[in-house]
Amino acid sequence: MAEDKPGTEQNSFWGPEVEEQLRAAFDALPNAVRIMLFTEKGRNDLLNRAAQDLLRSFSRISKKVVLSEFDLNSEEARKLNVESAPALVFEPDRYSVKYMGVPYGEEGRTLVGMILLIGFHTSNMSEQSLNVMKRIGGRREIKVFVSPTCPYCPDEALNAVKAAIERPDMVSLEIIDIQSNQETANRYSAFSVPQAFANDILIARGAQPEELFVASLEKLEQQTVFIPETDAEIIETDVVIVGGGPAGLATGIYTVRSGLRTAVIERGALGGQVATTPVVENYPGFARVPGKTLVDILVSHALEYVQIFQGEEVVEIRPGERIEVQTGRRRYIARALVLATGANYKKLGVTGEMNFMGRGVSYCATCDGPLFKNRKVVVIGGGNSAVTEALHLHNIGVQTVLVHRRNSLRAQEHLAKNIFSNNIEVLWDTEVLEIRGREKVAEVVLRNNRTGEVYPFPVQGVFVAIGYEPSVELAKSVGVELSPDGFIKHDAHHRTNIPGIYSAGDVEGGYKQIVTAMGQGTEAALSVFEDLHHPYWTSELEKPGGIAKM
Ligand code: NAP
C-alpha cells in the first residue's frame, strides 16, 4: 500500500497554485475515489516508477484520492483481469474503468476529470446524451487509445468515462496509452489518437462532441451528425462566436471587455491548429513556446472574461435580427455572430490516404509522433507546417524524410535552415502517388518530377502537412458568400454579406498566422460593438428590427 505522507514530499508535477486548486476540488468531492495501481518489477521500470510517482502525488493532495498499490502478479490483478502494468483501476465495486499506462502530460486532464466525475458518482452528461445512454441495450466494451502529447485525447477519454459511469451495468472501459501499450495499439492498428473502439468496432477517430460519441456508442458505428431530440436549454446572449482558436478567443476577450455578453462555442479542442504545433517561434513576446503552452495561456486569459462551451457542435444557424444558433446540446439566441471556424487539414487525395488514416497516415505529428519513434516516416509538404513537424519528429527520435514536390521550401528561412542543420533528408521534386500496405502503412509510391522515375519507398508513417482548407460548411449553410478561393468574403470590418454575421481568423484567408488571426478577431469584436450600438443595417429613421439587405 502507498504510504500516506501529506505534505512531506516536494511535488514535481505541478506548482503550489495548481496543487491548491486540485486540493480544493478533490476535498469538495462527496465521495472518496479509490484508485488501484498495478505495477510490475523488472519490466517497464521507468513507466512503473512514473505511474507510482504521479499517483502518489495525487493521493498526497487530498484524502479523497485513496491509492492502493499492487503487483501485477497479485490476486487482485487476476480478479480484475489486469494483464499489463502500469495500470490503474478506478472504484472497481461500482464501475469498470481502467487506465492502461501513465496518465501524464495532456493525459493529466483525463486523470483529474476521472477523479472528479467518479468522486461525484455522476456522468454529468447532457440531457441529449442521457436520452441516448438510456437506450443502450447491450454490453459495450470500450477502448480509447490516447497519448500524453495529444491535446484532443482527454475530451474523448472523458466521453467514455462518462458513459461508463452512466451505465455501469452495460459499459466497461479501458483507456489505453499507446506509448506504454504499443503492442495493443499495433493489434488494433491504432496509429493515431484518439481512437475509440466499442466491442472491437471502430466508433470514433478523433475527439467527438459528447453527443456524437454517445450516438456512435449506441449505434456501434461512427456518427457524424447529432440532431437534438428534445427542445434543449436556450441561452440569450449578445454575441455568439463559433470557434475556440486564437481568432475566436481573442474576439471573446474583446467583446466581453466591451460589455457584450458572449458565448464561445467550440466542438473540439481549444486553440485550433496551435494546440498541435510543436513549437511556435514567431508569436511576438515569446521567443520559443510549445503551441499547447501558448494555448493554455490564451485559454486561461479568455476564461477570465468569456464563457466557453466546449465539445458542442453547431448544427444549424438561423440568421435574423435575433440570430439562432442550434448546437447538439442547446440553442443560443444572439444579436451578432462571429464565425471563427478556422481551417481543416488538407488531404493529399492519393490512393490509400483515406484507407490508412489512423493506421500510419497522420495529420498531427505532436499527437501521433511518439508512436513512430525509431521508425521511418515521410513528412509531405514544404511550408512552415511540414518543416515544423519534420523537425519535431526528428527531435523525438523518428527517422524522418521530408518529401517536397518542388526544389525549394516555402517555409520561412529560419525554420528551413534547421532542416539542413539537423541533416534531415529531403526528397526534392518528389510527389506521393500512392500509400500502400496491408493492416497499416508499409510504403509510399513516389515520383521524381524531374526524372519521371516512379519507385516504392518503404515507410511506416506518412505525415501530411500540405496546408489547410477553410472550414466554411456552416458559413455556406446560412448563405454567407465565399471568395473565389473558398474563404469567407468579408469587408474591412469583418462583416459578411449577412447583417449581424462576421468572420475572423484563418476562415477569412490572408496570412494565417496566430498573431494575424488574433488581430482579425480583435477587429471583428470592435466592429460588432460599434455595429450593435449603431447598426449599419438600419438608417437613422428606421426602427430597430428593419434589417436591410446589403
Ligand atoms: P502552406 O504554407 O500553404 O504550404 C503547403 C505546402 O504543401 C507547400 O509547400 C505546397 O507546395 C505543399 N503542397 C500543397 N498541396 C500539395 C499536394 N497536393 N501535394 C504535395 N505538396 C503539396 O501550408 P502550411 O505549411 O500548412 O502553413 C499554413 C499557414 O500556417 C501558413 O500561413 C503558415 O505560415 C502558417 N504556419 C506557421 C507556422 C509557424 O510560423 N511556426 C507553423 C505552421 C503553419 P508548394 O510549395 O509547391 O506550393
Coordinates of C-alpha atoms and ligand atoms in Angstrom, one line a residue:
M1 CA 0.0 0.0 0.0
A2 CA 1.1 3.5 -0.6
E3 CA 2.3 5.5 2.3
D4 CA 0.2 8.5 3.1
K5 CA 2.5 11.3 3.9
P6 CA 0.6 14.6 3.3
G7 CA 2.9 17.5 2.5
T8 CA 6.1 15.7 3.2
E9 CA 7.4 15.4 -0.3
Q10 CA 8.1 18.1 -2.9
N11 CA 5.7 17.7 -5.8
S12 CA 7.4 17.9 -9.1
F13 CA 4.3 17.6 -11.3
W14 CA 2.7 21.0 -10.7
G15 CA 3.3 24.3 -8.9
P16 CA 1.8 25.2 -5.5
E17 CA -1.1 27.2 -7.2
V18 CA -2.3 24.2 -9.2
E19 CA -1.9 21.9 -6.2
E20 CA -4.1 24.2 -4.1
Q21 CA -6.8 24.2 -6.9
L22 CA -6.7 20.4 -7.1
R23 CA -6.9 20.1 -3.3
A24 CA -9.9 22.4 -3.1
A25 CA -11.7 20.4 -5.9
F26 CA -10.9 17.0 -4.5
D27 CA -11.6 17.9 -0.9
A28 CA -15.1 19.1 -2.1
L29 CA -15.9 15.7 -3.6
P30 CA -18.9 14.0 -1.9
N31 CA -17.2 10.5 -2.3
A32 CA -13.7 9.3 -1.9
V33 CA -12.2 7.8 -5.1
R34 CA -10.4 4.5 -4.8
I35 CA -7.6 4.0 -7.3
M36 CA -5.8 0.7 -7.5
L37 CA -2.4 1.0 -9.1
F38 CA -0.8 -2.2 -10.6
T39 CA 2.9 -2.2 -11.3
E40 CA 5.5 -4.8 -12.1
K41 CA 9.1 -5.1 -11.0
G42 CA 11.8 -5.8 -13.6
R43 CA 9.7 -4.8 -16.7
N44 CA 8.8 -1.3 -17.9
D45 CA 10.6 0.0 -14.7
L46 CA 10.6 3.6 -15.9
L47 CA 6.9 3.7 -16.7
N48 CA 6.0 1.9 -13.5
R49 CA 8.1 4.3 -11.4
A50 CA 6.5 7.3 -13.3
A51 CA 3.0 5.9 -12.5
Q52 CA 3.9 5.4 -8.9
D53 CA 5.3 9.0 -8.6
L54 CA 2.3 10.5 -10.3
L55 CA -0.4 8.6 -8.4
R56 CA 1.3 9.1 -5.1
S57 CA 1.4 12.8 -5.7
F58 CA -2.3 12.8 -6.4
S59 CA -3.1 10.8 -3.3
R60 CA -1.0 13.2 -1.2
I61 CA -3.1 16.1 -2.3
S62 CA -6.3 15.0 -0.7
K63 CA -7.7 12.2 1.4
K64 CA -10.4 11.9 -1.1
V65 CA -8.0 10.2 -3.5
V66 CA -7.4 6.8 -2.0
L67 CA -4.5 5.0 -3.6
S68 CA -3.7 1.3 -3.1
E69 CA -0.8 -0.4 -4.9
F70 CA -0.5 -3.9 -6.1
D71 CA 1.8 -6.1 -8.0
L72 CA 0.8 -7.4 -11.4
N73 CA 1.2 -10.9 -10.1
S74 CA -1.3 -10.3 -7.3
E75 CA -4.6 -12.0 -6.7
E76 CA -6.3 -8.6 -7.2
A77 CA -4.8 -8.3 -10.7
R78 CA -6.1 -11.7 -11.6
K79 CA -9.6 -10.9 -10.2
L80 CA -9.8 -7.6 -12.1
N81 CA -8.2 -9.0 -15.3
V82 CA -5.3 -6.6 -15.2
E83 CA -2.7 -8.2 -17.5
S84 CA -0.2 -5.4 -18.0
A85 CA 1.5 -2.7 -16.0
P86 CA 1.4 0.1 -15.2
A87 CA -2.4 0.1 -14.9
L88 CA -5.0 1.9 -12.9
V89 CA -8.4 0.6 -11.8
F90 CA -11.0 3.0 -10.5
E91 CA -13.7 2.2 -8.0
P92 CA -14.0 -1.5 -9.1
D93 CA -17.0 -2.2 -6.9
R94 CA -19.0 0.4 -8.7
Y95 CA -17.6 0.9 -12.2
S96 CA -15.5 -0.9 -14.8
V97 CA -12.9 1.7 -15.6
K98 CA -9.2 1.1 -16.3
Y99 CA -6.4 3.2 -17.4
M100 CA -3.6 1.2 -19.1
G101 CA -0.3 3.3 -18.9
V102 CA 0.7 6.5 -17.2
P103 CA -1.7 9.5 -17.4
Y104 CA 0.9 12.2 -17.6
G105 CA 1.3 15.2 -20.0
E106 CA -2.0 16.1 -21.6
E107 CA -3.5 12.9 -20.0
G108 CA -3.2 14.6 -16.6
R109 CA -6.5 16.3 -17.6
T110 CA -8.1 12.9 -18.1
L111 CA -7.0 11.7 -14.7
V112 CA -8.3 14.8 -13.0
G113 CA -11.5 14.6 -14.9
M114 CA -11.9 10.9 -13.9
I115 CA -11.4 11.6 -10.3
L116 CA -13.9 14.5 -10.3
L117 CA -16.6 12.5 -12.2
I118 CA -16.1 9.4 -10.1
G119 CA -16.0 11.3 -6.9
F120 CA -19.4 12.8 -7.7
H121 CA -20.7 9.4 -8.9
T122 CA -22.2 11.3 -11.8
S123 CA -21.6 11.3 -15.6
N124 CA -22.5 15.0 -15.9
M125 CA -23.8 14.2 -19.3
S126 CA -26.2 16.5 -21.2
E127 CA -29.8 15.6 -21.4
Q128 CA -29.4 14.8 -25.0
S129 CA -26.7 12.2 -24.2
L130 CA -28.6 10.8 -21.3
N131 CA -31.6 10.0 -23.5
V132 CA -29.3 8.0 -25.8
M133 CA -27.5 6.3 -23.0
K134 CA -30.8 5.0 -21.6
R135 CA -31.5 3.2 -24.9
I136 CA -28.2 1.2 -24.9
G137 CA -29.5 -2.3 -24.5
G138 CA -26.4 -4.5 -24.9
R139 CA -22.9 -4.6 -23.4
R140 CA -20.3 -2.1 -24.7
E141 CA -16.7 -2.8 -24.1
I142 CA -14.9 0.5 -24.9
K143 CA -11.3 1.0 -25.6
V144 CA -10.0 4.5 -26.2
F145 CA -6.4 4.9 -27.4
V146 CA -4.7 8.1 -26.2
S147 CA -1.2 9.6 -25.9
P148 CA 0.3 12.1 -23.4
T149 CA 1.1 14.5 -26.2
C150 CA -2.4 14.7 -27.7
P151 CA -4.5 17.7 -26.7
Y152 CA -7.6 16.1 -28.2
C153 CA -7.4 12.9 -26.2
P154 CA -8.7 13.9 -22.8
D155 CA -12.1 15.0 -24.3
E156 CA -12.6 11.7 -26.0
A157 CA -11.4 9.7 -23.0
L158 CA -13.7 11.6 -20.7
N159 CA -16.7 11.0 -23.0
A160 CA -16.0 7.3 -22.5
V161 CA -15.6 7.7 -18.7
K162 CA -19.0 9.4 -18.6
A163 CA -20.6 6.5 -20.5
A164 CA -19.0 4.0 -18.0
I165 CA -20.3 6.0 -15.1
E166 CA -23.8 6.5 -16.5
R167 CA -24.3 2.8 -17.5
P168 CA -22.1 0.7 -15.2
D169 CA -24.5 -2.2 -16.0
M170 CA -23.6 -2.1 -19.7
V171 CA -20.4 -0.2 -20.2
S172 CA -16.8 -1.2 -19.4
L173 CA -13.8 1.0 -20.3
E174 CA -10.1 0.7 -20.9
I175 CA -8.2 3.9 -21.7
I176 CA -5.0 2.8 -23.4
D177 CA -1.9 5.0 -23.5
I178 CA -0.3 3.9 -26.8
Q179 CA 3.2 4.8 -25.7
S180 CA 3.1 2.2 -22.9
N181 CA 1.0 -0.3 -24.8
Q182 CA 2.4 -0.3 -28.3
E183 CA 1.5 -4.0 -28.9
T184 CA -2.2 -3.4 -28.2
A185 CA -2.1 -0.3 -30.4
N186 CA -0.5 -2.4 -33.1
R187 CA -3.2 -5.1 -32.7
Y188 CA -5.9 -2.5 -33.2
S189 CA -3.8 -0.7 -35.9
A190 CA -4.4 2.4 -33.8
F191 CA -1.7 4.7 -35.2
S192 CA -3.4 8.0 -34.5
V193 CA -5.0 9.2 -31.3
P194 CA -7.6 9.5 -30.0
Q195 CA -9.4 6.4 -31.5
A196 CA -12.3 4.7 -29.8
F197 CA -13.5 1.1 -30.2
A198 CA -16.6 -0.5 -28.8
N199 CA -16.9 -4.3 -28.8
D200 CA -13.7 -4.1 -31.1
I201 CA -15.6 -2.0 -33.7
L202 CA -14.0 1.4 -34.5
I203 CA -16.6 4.0 -33.4
A204 CA -14.6 7.2 -33.4
R205 CA -11.4 8.6 -34.9
G206 CA -10.5 12.0 -33.4
A207 CA -12.3 13.6 -30.5
Q208 CA -16.1 13.9 -30.8
P209 CA -18.6 16.1 -29.0
E210 CA -20.1 14.1 -26.2
E211 CA -23.5 13.6 -28.0
L212 CA -21.8 12.2 -31.1
F213 CA -19.7 9.8 -29.0
V214 CA -22.7 8.6 -27.3
A215 CA -24.7 8.2 -30.5
S216 CA -21.7 6.3 -32.0
L217 CA -21.6 4.1 -29.0
E218 CA -25.2 3.2 -29.3
K219 CA -25.1 2.5 -33.0
L220 CA -21.6 0.9 -32.9
E221 CA -20.7 3.0 -35.9
Q222 CA -19.1 6.4 -36.1
Q223 CA -21.8 9.1 -36.3
T224 CA -21.1 12.5 -37.8
V225 CA -24.3 14.4 -37.1
F226 CA -26.3 14.7 -33.9
I227 CA -29.6 16.4 -34.0
P228 CA -31.0 17.1 -30.5
E229 CA -34.2 15.1 -29.8
T230 CA -35.8 17.4 -27.3
D231 CA -36.2 21.1 -27.0
A232 CA -33.0 21.9 -25.1
E233 CA -31.9 24.8 -23.0
I234 CA -32.0 28.3 -24.5
I235 CA -29.2 30.9 -23.8
E236 CA -29.9 34.5 -24.7
T237 CA -26.7 36.5 -25.3
D238 CA -25.3 39.4 -27.3
V239 CA -22.6 37.6 -29.3
V240 CA -22.0 34.0 -30.2
I241 CA -18.6 33.1 -31.5
V242 CA -18.2 29.8 -33.3
G243 CA -14.6 28.5 -32.9
G244 CA -12.3 28.5 -29.9
G245 CA -9.0 29.0 -31.7
P246 CA -6.8 32.2 -31.4
A247 CA -9.3 34.2 -33.5
G248 CA -12.4 33.2 -31.6
L249 CA -10.8 33.6 -28.2
A250 CA -9.4 37.0 -29.0
T251 CA -12.8 38.0 -30.3
G252 CA -14.4 36.9 -27.0
I253 CA -11.9 38.8 -24.8
Y254 CA -12.7 42.0 -26.7
T255 CA -16.5 41.6 -26.9
V256 CA -16.8 40.9 -23.2
R257 CA -14.5 43.8 -22.4
S258 CA -16.8 46.0 -24.5
G259 CA -19.6 45.0 -22.2
L260 CA -21.2 42.4 -24.5
R261 CA -22.4 39.1 -23.1
T262 CA -20.6 36.5 -25.2
A263 CA -20.6 32.7 -25.7
V264 CA -17.7 30.9 -27.5
I265 CA -18.7 27.5 -28.9
E266 CA -16.0 25.0 -29.8
R267 CA -16.8 21.5 -31.0
G268 CA -13.3 20.1 -30.4
A269 CA -10.2 21.1 -28.5
L270 CA -9.5 24.8 -27.8
G271 CA -6.7 26.5 -29.5
G272 CA -7.2 25.3 -33.1
Q273 CA -4.1 24.3 -35.0
V274 CA -1.8 26.0 -32.5
A275 CA -2.7 23.3 -29.9
T276 CA -0.8 20.7 -32.0
T277 CA 2.0 22.9 -33.2
P278 CA 5.1 21.5 -31.5
V279 CA 6.9 24.9 -31.2
V280 CA 5.9 28.4 -32.0
E281 CA 8.8 30.8 -32.6
N282 CA 7.1 33.8 -34.2
Y283 CA 4.5 34.9 -31.7
P284 CA 5.8 38.2 -30.5
G285 CA 6.8 38.2 -26.9
F286 CA 7.6 34.5 -26.8
A287 CA 10.9 33.6 -28.4
R288 CA 10.1 29.8 -28.4
V289 CA 7.0 28.3 -26.9
P290 CA 5.2 25.0 -27.4
G291 CA 1.9 25.6 -29.2
K292 CA 0.0 23.9 -26.4
T293 CA 1.5 26.1 -23.7
L294 CA 0.6 29.2 -25.7
V295 CA -3.0 27.8 -26.0
D296 CA -3.1 27.2 -22.2
I297 CA -2.1 30.8 -21.5
L298 CA -4.6 32.1 -24.0
V299 CA -7.4 29.9 -22.8
S300 CA -6.9 30.9 -19.1
H301 CA -6.9 34.5 -20.2
A302 CA -10.0 34.1 -22.2
L303 CA -11.8 32.3 -19.3
E304 CA -11.3 35.4 -17.2
Y305 CA -13.8 37.0 -19.5
V306 CA -15.8 34.7 -21.7
Q307 CA -17.9 31.6 -21.2
I308 CA -16.6 28.8 -23.4
F309 CA -19.0 26.0 -24.4
Q310 CA -16.6 23.2 -25.4
G311 CA -17.5 20.0 -27.0
E312 CA -20.6 21.4 -28.6
E313 CA -21.2 21.2 -32.3
V314 CA -23.2 23.9 -34.1
V315 CA -25.7 22.1 -36.3
E316 CA -27.8 25.0 -37.6
I317 CA -27.8 28.8 -37.7
R318 CA -30.9 30.8 -38.4
P319 CA -30.0 34.4 -39.3
G320 CA -32.3 37.3 -38.5
E321 CA -32.5 40.2 -36.0
R322 CA -32.2 37.5 -33.4
I323 CA -29.7 35.0 -34.7
E324 CA -30.4 31.5 -33.6
V325 CA -27.6 29.0 -33.2
Q326 CA -28.5 25.4 -32.5
T327 CA -25.9 23.0 -31.2
G328 CA -26.2 19.3 -30.4
R329 CA -26.9 20.4 -26.8
R330 CA -28.8 23.8 -26.6
R331 CA -30.0 26.8 -28.5
Y332 CA -28.4 30.3 -28.4
I333 CA -30.1 33.5 -29.4
A334 CA -27.7 36.3 -30.1
R335 CA -27.6 39.8 -31.7
A336 CA -24.4 39.1 -33.5
L337 CA -22.5 36.0 -34.7
V338 CA -18.8 35.7 -35.4
L339 CA -17.6 32.8 -37.5
A340 CA -14.0 31.9 -36.4
T341 CA -14.2 28.3 -37.6
G342 CA -10.6 28.1 -38.8
A343 CA -9.4 25.5 -41.2
N344 CA -9.0 21.8 -41.6
Y345 CA -6.0 19.7 -42.7
K346 CA -5.8 19.5 -46.5
K347 CA -5.8 15.9 -47.8
L348 CA -3.3 14.7 -50.4
G349 CA -6.0 12.9 -52.3
V350 CA -4.0 9.9 -53.3
T351 CA -5.0 6.2 -53.2
G352 CA -4.6 4.7 -49.8
E353 CA -4.7 8.0 -47.9
M354 CA -8.2 7.6 -46.5
N355 CA -7.8 3.8 -46.1
F356 CA -4.7 4.2 -43.9
M357 CA -5.9 7.2 -42.0
G358 CA -5.1 6.5 -38.3
R359 CA -3.2 3.4 -39.5
G360 CA 0.0 5.2 -40.5
V361 CA -1.4 8.3 -42.2
S362 CA -1.4 11.2 -39.8
Y363 CA -2.0 14.9 -39.9
C364 CA -0.7 15.6 -36.4
A365 CA 2.9 15.0 -35.5
T366 CA 2.5 16.2 -32.0
C367 CA -0.3 13.7 -31.3
D368 CA 0.9 10.7 -33.2
G369 CA 4.7 11.2 -33.5
P370 CA 5.7 9.2 -30.4
L371 CA 4.2 6.0 -31.9
F372 CA 6.8 6.2 -34.7
K373 CA 9.9 6.5 -32.5
N374 CA 12.8 4.6 -34.3
R375 CA 10.5 4.1 -37.3
K376 CA 10.8 5.6 -40.7
V377 CA 8.3 8.2 -41.8
V378 CA 7.8 10.7 -44.6
V379 CA 6.5 14.2 -44.0
I380 CA 4.8 15.7 -47.1
G381 CA 4.9 19.4 -47.8
G382 CA 7.3 22.3 -48.0
G383 CA 5.6 25.0 -45.9
N384 CA 6.0 26.0 -42.3
S385 CA 3.8 23.2 -41.1
A386 CA 5.8 20.5 -42.9
V387 CA 9.1 21.8 -41.7
T388 CA 7.9 22.3 -38.1
E389 CA 6.5 18.8 -38.0
A390 CA 9.6 17.2 -39.6
L391 CA 11.8 18.9 -37.0
H392 CA 9.6 17.8 -34.2
L393 CA 9.6 14.2 -35.4
H394 CA 13.3 14.2 -35.9
N395 CA 13.8 15.6 -32.4
I396 CA 11.8 12.8 -30.7
G397 CA 13.7 10.1 -32.5
V398 CA 11.6 9.3 -35.6
Q399 CA 13.6 8.6 -38.8
T400 CA 12.2 11.5 -40.8
V401 CA 12.4 12.2 -44.5
L402 CA 10.8 15.3 -45.9
V403 CA 9.2 14.9 -49.3
H404 CA 8.5 18.1 -51.3
R405 CA 7.1 18.5 -54.8
R406 CA 9.4 21.4 -55.7
N407 CA 13.1 22.1 -55.3
S408 CA 12.9 24.8 -52.7
L409 CA 10.9 25.2 -49.5
R410 CA 8.1 27.6 -49.0
A411 CA 8.8 27.7 -45.2
Q412 CA 10.3 30.7 -43.5
E413 CA 14.1 30.7 -43.9
H414 CA 14.7 30.5 -40.2
L415 CA 12.8 27.2 -40.0
A416 CA 14.1 25.8 -43.3
K417 CA 17.7 26.3 -42.2
N418 CA 17.1 23.9 -39.3
I419 CA 16.1 21.1 -41.7
F420 CA 19.6 21.2 -43.2
S421 CA 21.5 21.8 -39.9
N422 CA 19.8 18.7 -38.5
N423 CA 20.7 16.7 -41.6
I424 CA 17.1 15.7 -42.2
E425 CA 16.9 14.0 -45.6
V426 CA 14.8 15.9 -48.2
L427 CA 13.5 14.3 -51.4
W428 CA 13.1 17.3 -53.7
D429 CA 10.9 17.5 -56.7
T430 CA 9.0 14.4 -55.4
E431 CA 5.4 13.6 -55.1
V432 CA 3.5 10.8 -53.4
L433 CA 1.4 8.9 -55.9
E434 CA 0.0 6.2 -53.6
I435 CA 0.1 4.9 -50.0
R436 CA 0.3 1.1 -49.7
G437 CA 0.2 -1.5 -47.0
R438 CA -1.9 -4.3 -45.6
E439 CA -3.1 -3.7 -42.0
K440 CA -1.0 -0.5 -41.8
V441 CA 1.2 1.7 -44.0
A442 CA 4.2 -0.2 -45.4
E443 CA 5.3 2.0 -48.3
V444 CA 4.6 5.1 -50.4
V445 CA 5.0 5.2 -54.2
L446 CA 7.0 8.2 -55.1
R447 CA 7.6 10.0 -58.4
N448 CA 10.5 12.2 -59.1
N449 CA 9.1 15.0 -61.1
R450 CA 12.4 15.9 -62.8
T451 CA 13.4 12.4 -63.9
G452 CA 9.9 10.8 -64.1
E453 CA 11.2 7.9 -62.0
V454 CA 8.4 6.1 -60.1
Y455 CA 9.6 3.9 -57.1
P456 CA 8.3 2.4 -53.9
F457 CA 9.8 3.9 -50.7
P458 CA 9.3 1.7 -47.5
V459 CA 8.0 3.7 -44.6
Q460 CA 5.8 3.1 -41.6
G461 CA 4.2 6.5 -41.3
V462 CA 3.1 9.3 -43.6
F463 CA 2.6 12.7 -42.1
V464 CA 0.7 15.0 -44.4
A465 CA 1.3 18.7 -43.8
I466 CA 0.3 20.4 -47.1
G467 CA -1.7 23.3 -45.8
Y468 CA -5.3 23.8 -44.7
E469 CA -8.7 24.3 -46.2
P470 CA -11.1 26.8 -44.6
S471 CA -13.9 25.3 -42.6
V472 CA -16.8 27.0 -44.3
E473 CA -19.6 24.4 -44.1
L474 CA -21.5 26.5 -41.6
A475 CA -21.0 29.7 -43.4
K476 CA -22.2 28.1 -46.6
S477 CA -25.2 26.6 -44.9
V478 CA -26.5 30.1 -44.0
G479 CA -25.7 31.7 -47.3
V480 CA -22.6 33.6 -46.3
E481 CA -20.7 34.5 -49.5
L482 CA -17.3 33.0 -50.2
S483 CA -14.4 34.4 -52.2
P484 CA -13.4 32.6 -55.4
D485 CA -10.6 30.7 -53.4
G486 CA -13.2 29.5 -50.9
F487 CA -12.7 31.7 -47.9
I488 CA -15.4 33.8 -46.2
K489 CA -15.9 37.1 -48.1
H490 CA -15.8 40.0 -45.7
D491 CA -15.3 43.7 -45.7
A492 CA -12.7 45.7 -43.7
H493 CA -14.9 45.4 -40.6
H494 CA -15.1 41.6 -40.9
R495 CA -18.8 41.9 -41.8
T496 CA -20.1 39.2 -44.2
N497 CA -22.9 39.7 -46.6
I498 CA -25.4 38.7 -43.9
P499 CA -26.2 41.5 -41.4
G500 CA -25.1 40.6 -37.9
I501 CA -22.7 37.8 -39.1
Y502 CA -19.0 38.4 -39.0
S503 CA -15.8 36.4 -39.7
A504 CA -12.3 36.2 -38.2
G505 CA -9.1 34.2 -38.5
D506 CA -8.0 31.6 -41.0
V507 CA -11.5 31.1 -42.3
E508 CA -11.0 34.5 -43.9
G509 CA -7.8 33.6 -45.7
G510 CA -4.9 36.0 -45.7
Y511 CA -1.6 35.4 -43.8
K512 CA -2.9 32.7 -41.4
Q513 CA -0.6 33.5 -38.5
I514 CA -1.6 33.2 -34.9
V515 CA -1.0 36.9 -34.4
T516 CA -3.0 37.9 -37.5
A517 CA -5.9 35.6 -36.5
M518 CA -6.0 37.3 -33.1
G519 CA -5.8 40.7 -34.9
Q520 CA -8.7 39.7 -37.1
G521 CA -10.7 38.6 -34.0
T522 CA -10.0 41.8 -32.2
E523 CA -11.1 43.9 -35.2
A524 CA -14.3 41.8 -35.6
A525 CA -15.1 42.3 -31.9
L526 CA -14.7 46.0 -32.2
S527 CA -16.9 46.1 -35.3
V528 CA -19.6 44.1 -33.5
F529 CA -19.5 46.5 -30.6
E530 CA -19.8 49.5 -33.0
D531 CA -22.5 47.9 -35.1
L532 CA -24.7 46.8 -32.2
H533 CA -24.6 50.4 -30.9
H534 CA -25.0 52.0 -34.4
P535 CA -26.4 49.2 -36.6
Y536 CA -25.1 49.8 -40.1
W537 CA -28.1 47.9 -41.5
T538 CA -30.7 50.4 -40.3
S539 CA -30.9 54.0 -41.3
E540 CA -31.3 56.7 -38.6
L541 CA -35.0 56.8 -39.3
E542 CA -35.7 53.1 -39.5
K543 CA -36.9 51.3 -36.4
P544 CA -34.7 48.7 -34.9
G545 CA -35.7 45.4 -36.4
G546 CA -35.9 46.5 -40.0
I547 CA -32.9 44.6 -41.2
A548 CA -32.0 45.8 -44.6
K549 CA -30.3 43.6 -47.2
M550 CA -26.7 44.6 -48.0
Ligands
NAP1 P1 1.4 26.2 -46.9 O1 2.2 27.4 -46.4 O2 0.2 26.5 -47.8 O3 2.3 25.2 -47.5 C1 1.8 24.0 -48.1 C2 3.0 23.2 -48.6 O4 2.4 21.9 -49.1 C3 3.6 23.8 -49.8 O5 5.0 23.6 -49.8 C4 3.0 23.1 -51.0 O6 3.8 23.0 -52.1 C5 2.7 21.8 -50.5 N1 1.5 21.2 -51.1 C6 0.3 21.7 -51.2 N2 -0.5 20.8 -51.8 C7 0.2 19.7 -52.1 C8 0.0 18.4 -52.7 N3 -1.3 18.1 -53.1 N4 1.0 17.5 -52.8 C9 2.2 17.8 -52.3 N5 2.5 19.0 -51.7 C10 1.5 19.9 -51.6 O7 0.7 25.4 -45.6 P2 1.3 25.3 -44.1 O8 2.7 24.9 -44.1 O9 0.3 24.3 -43.5 O10 1.0 26.7 -43.5 C11 -0.3 27.2 -43.5 C12 -0.2 28.6 -42.8 O11 0.1 28.4 -41.4 C13 0.9 29.5 -43.4 O12 0.4 30.8 -43.5 C14 2.0 29.3 -42.4 O13 2.8 30.5 -42.4 C15 1.2 29.1 -41.1 N6 2.1 28.3 -40.2 C16 3.0 29.0 -39.4 C17 3.8 28.3 -38.6 C18 4.9 29.0 -37.9 O14 5.2 30.1 -38.2 N7 5.5 28.3 -36.9 C19 3.7 26.9 -38.5 C20 2.7 26.3 -39.2 C21 1.9 27.0 -40.1 P3 4.3 24.3 -53.0 O15 5.3 25.0 -52.2 O16 4.7 23.6 -54.2 O17 3.0 25.1 -53.2

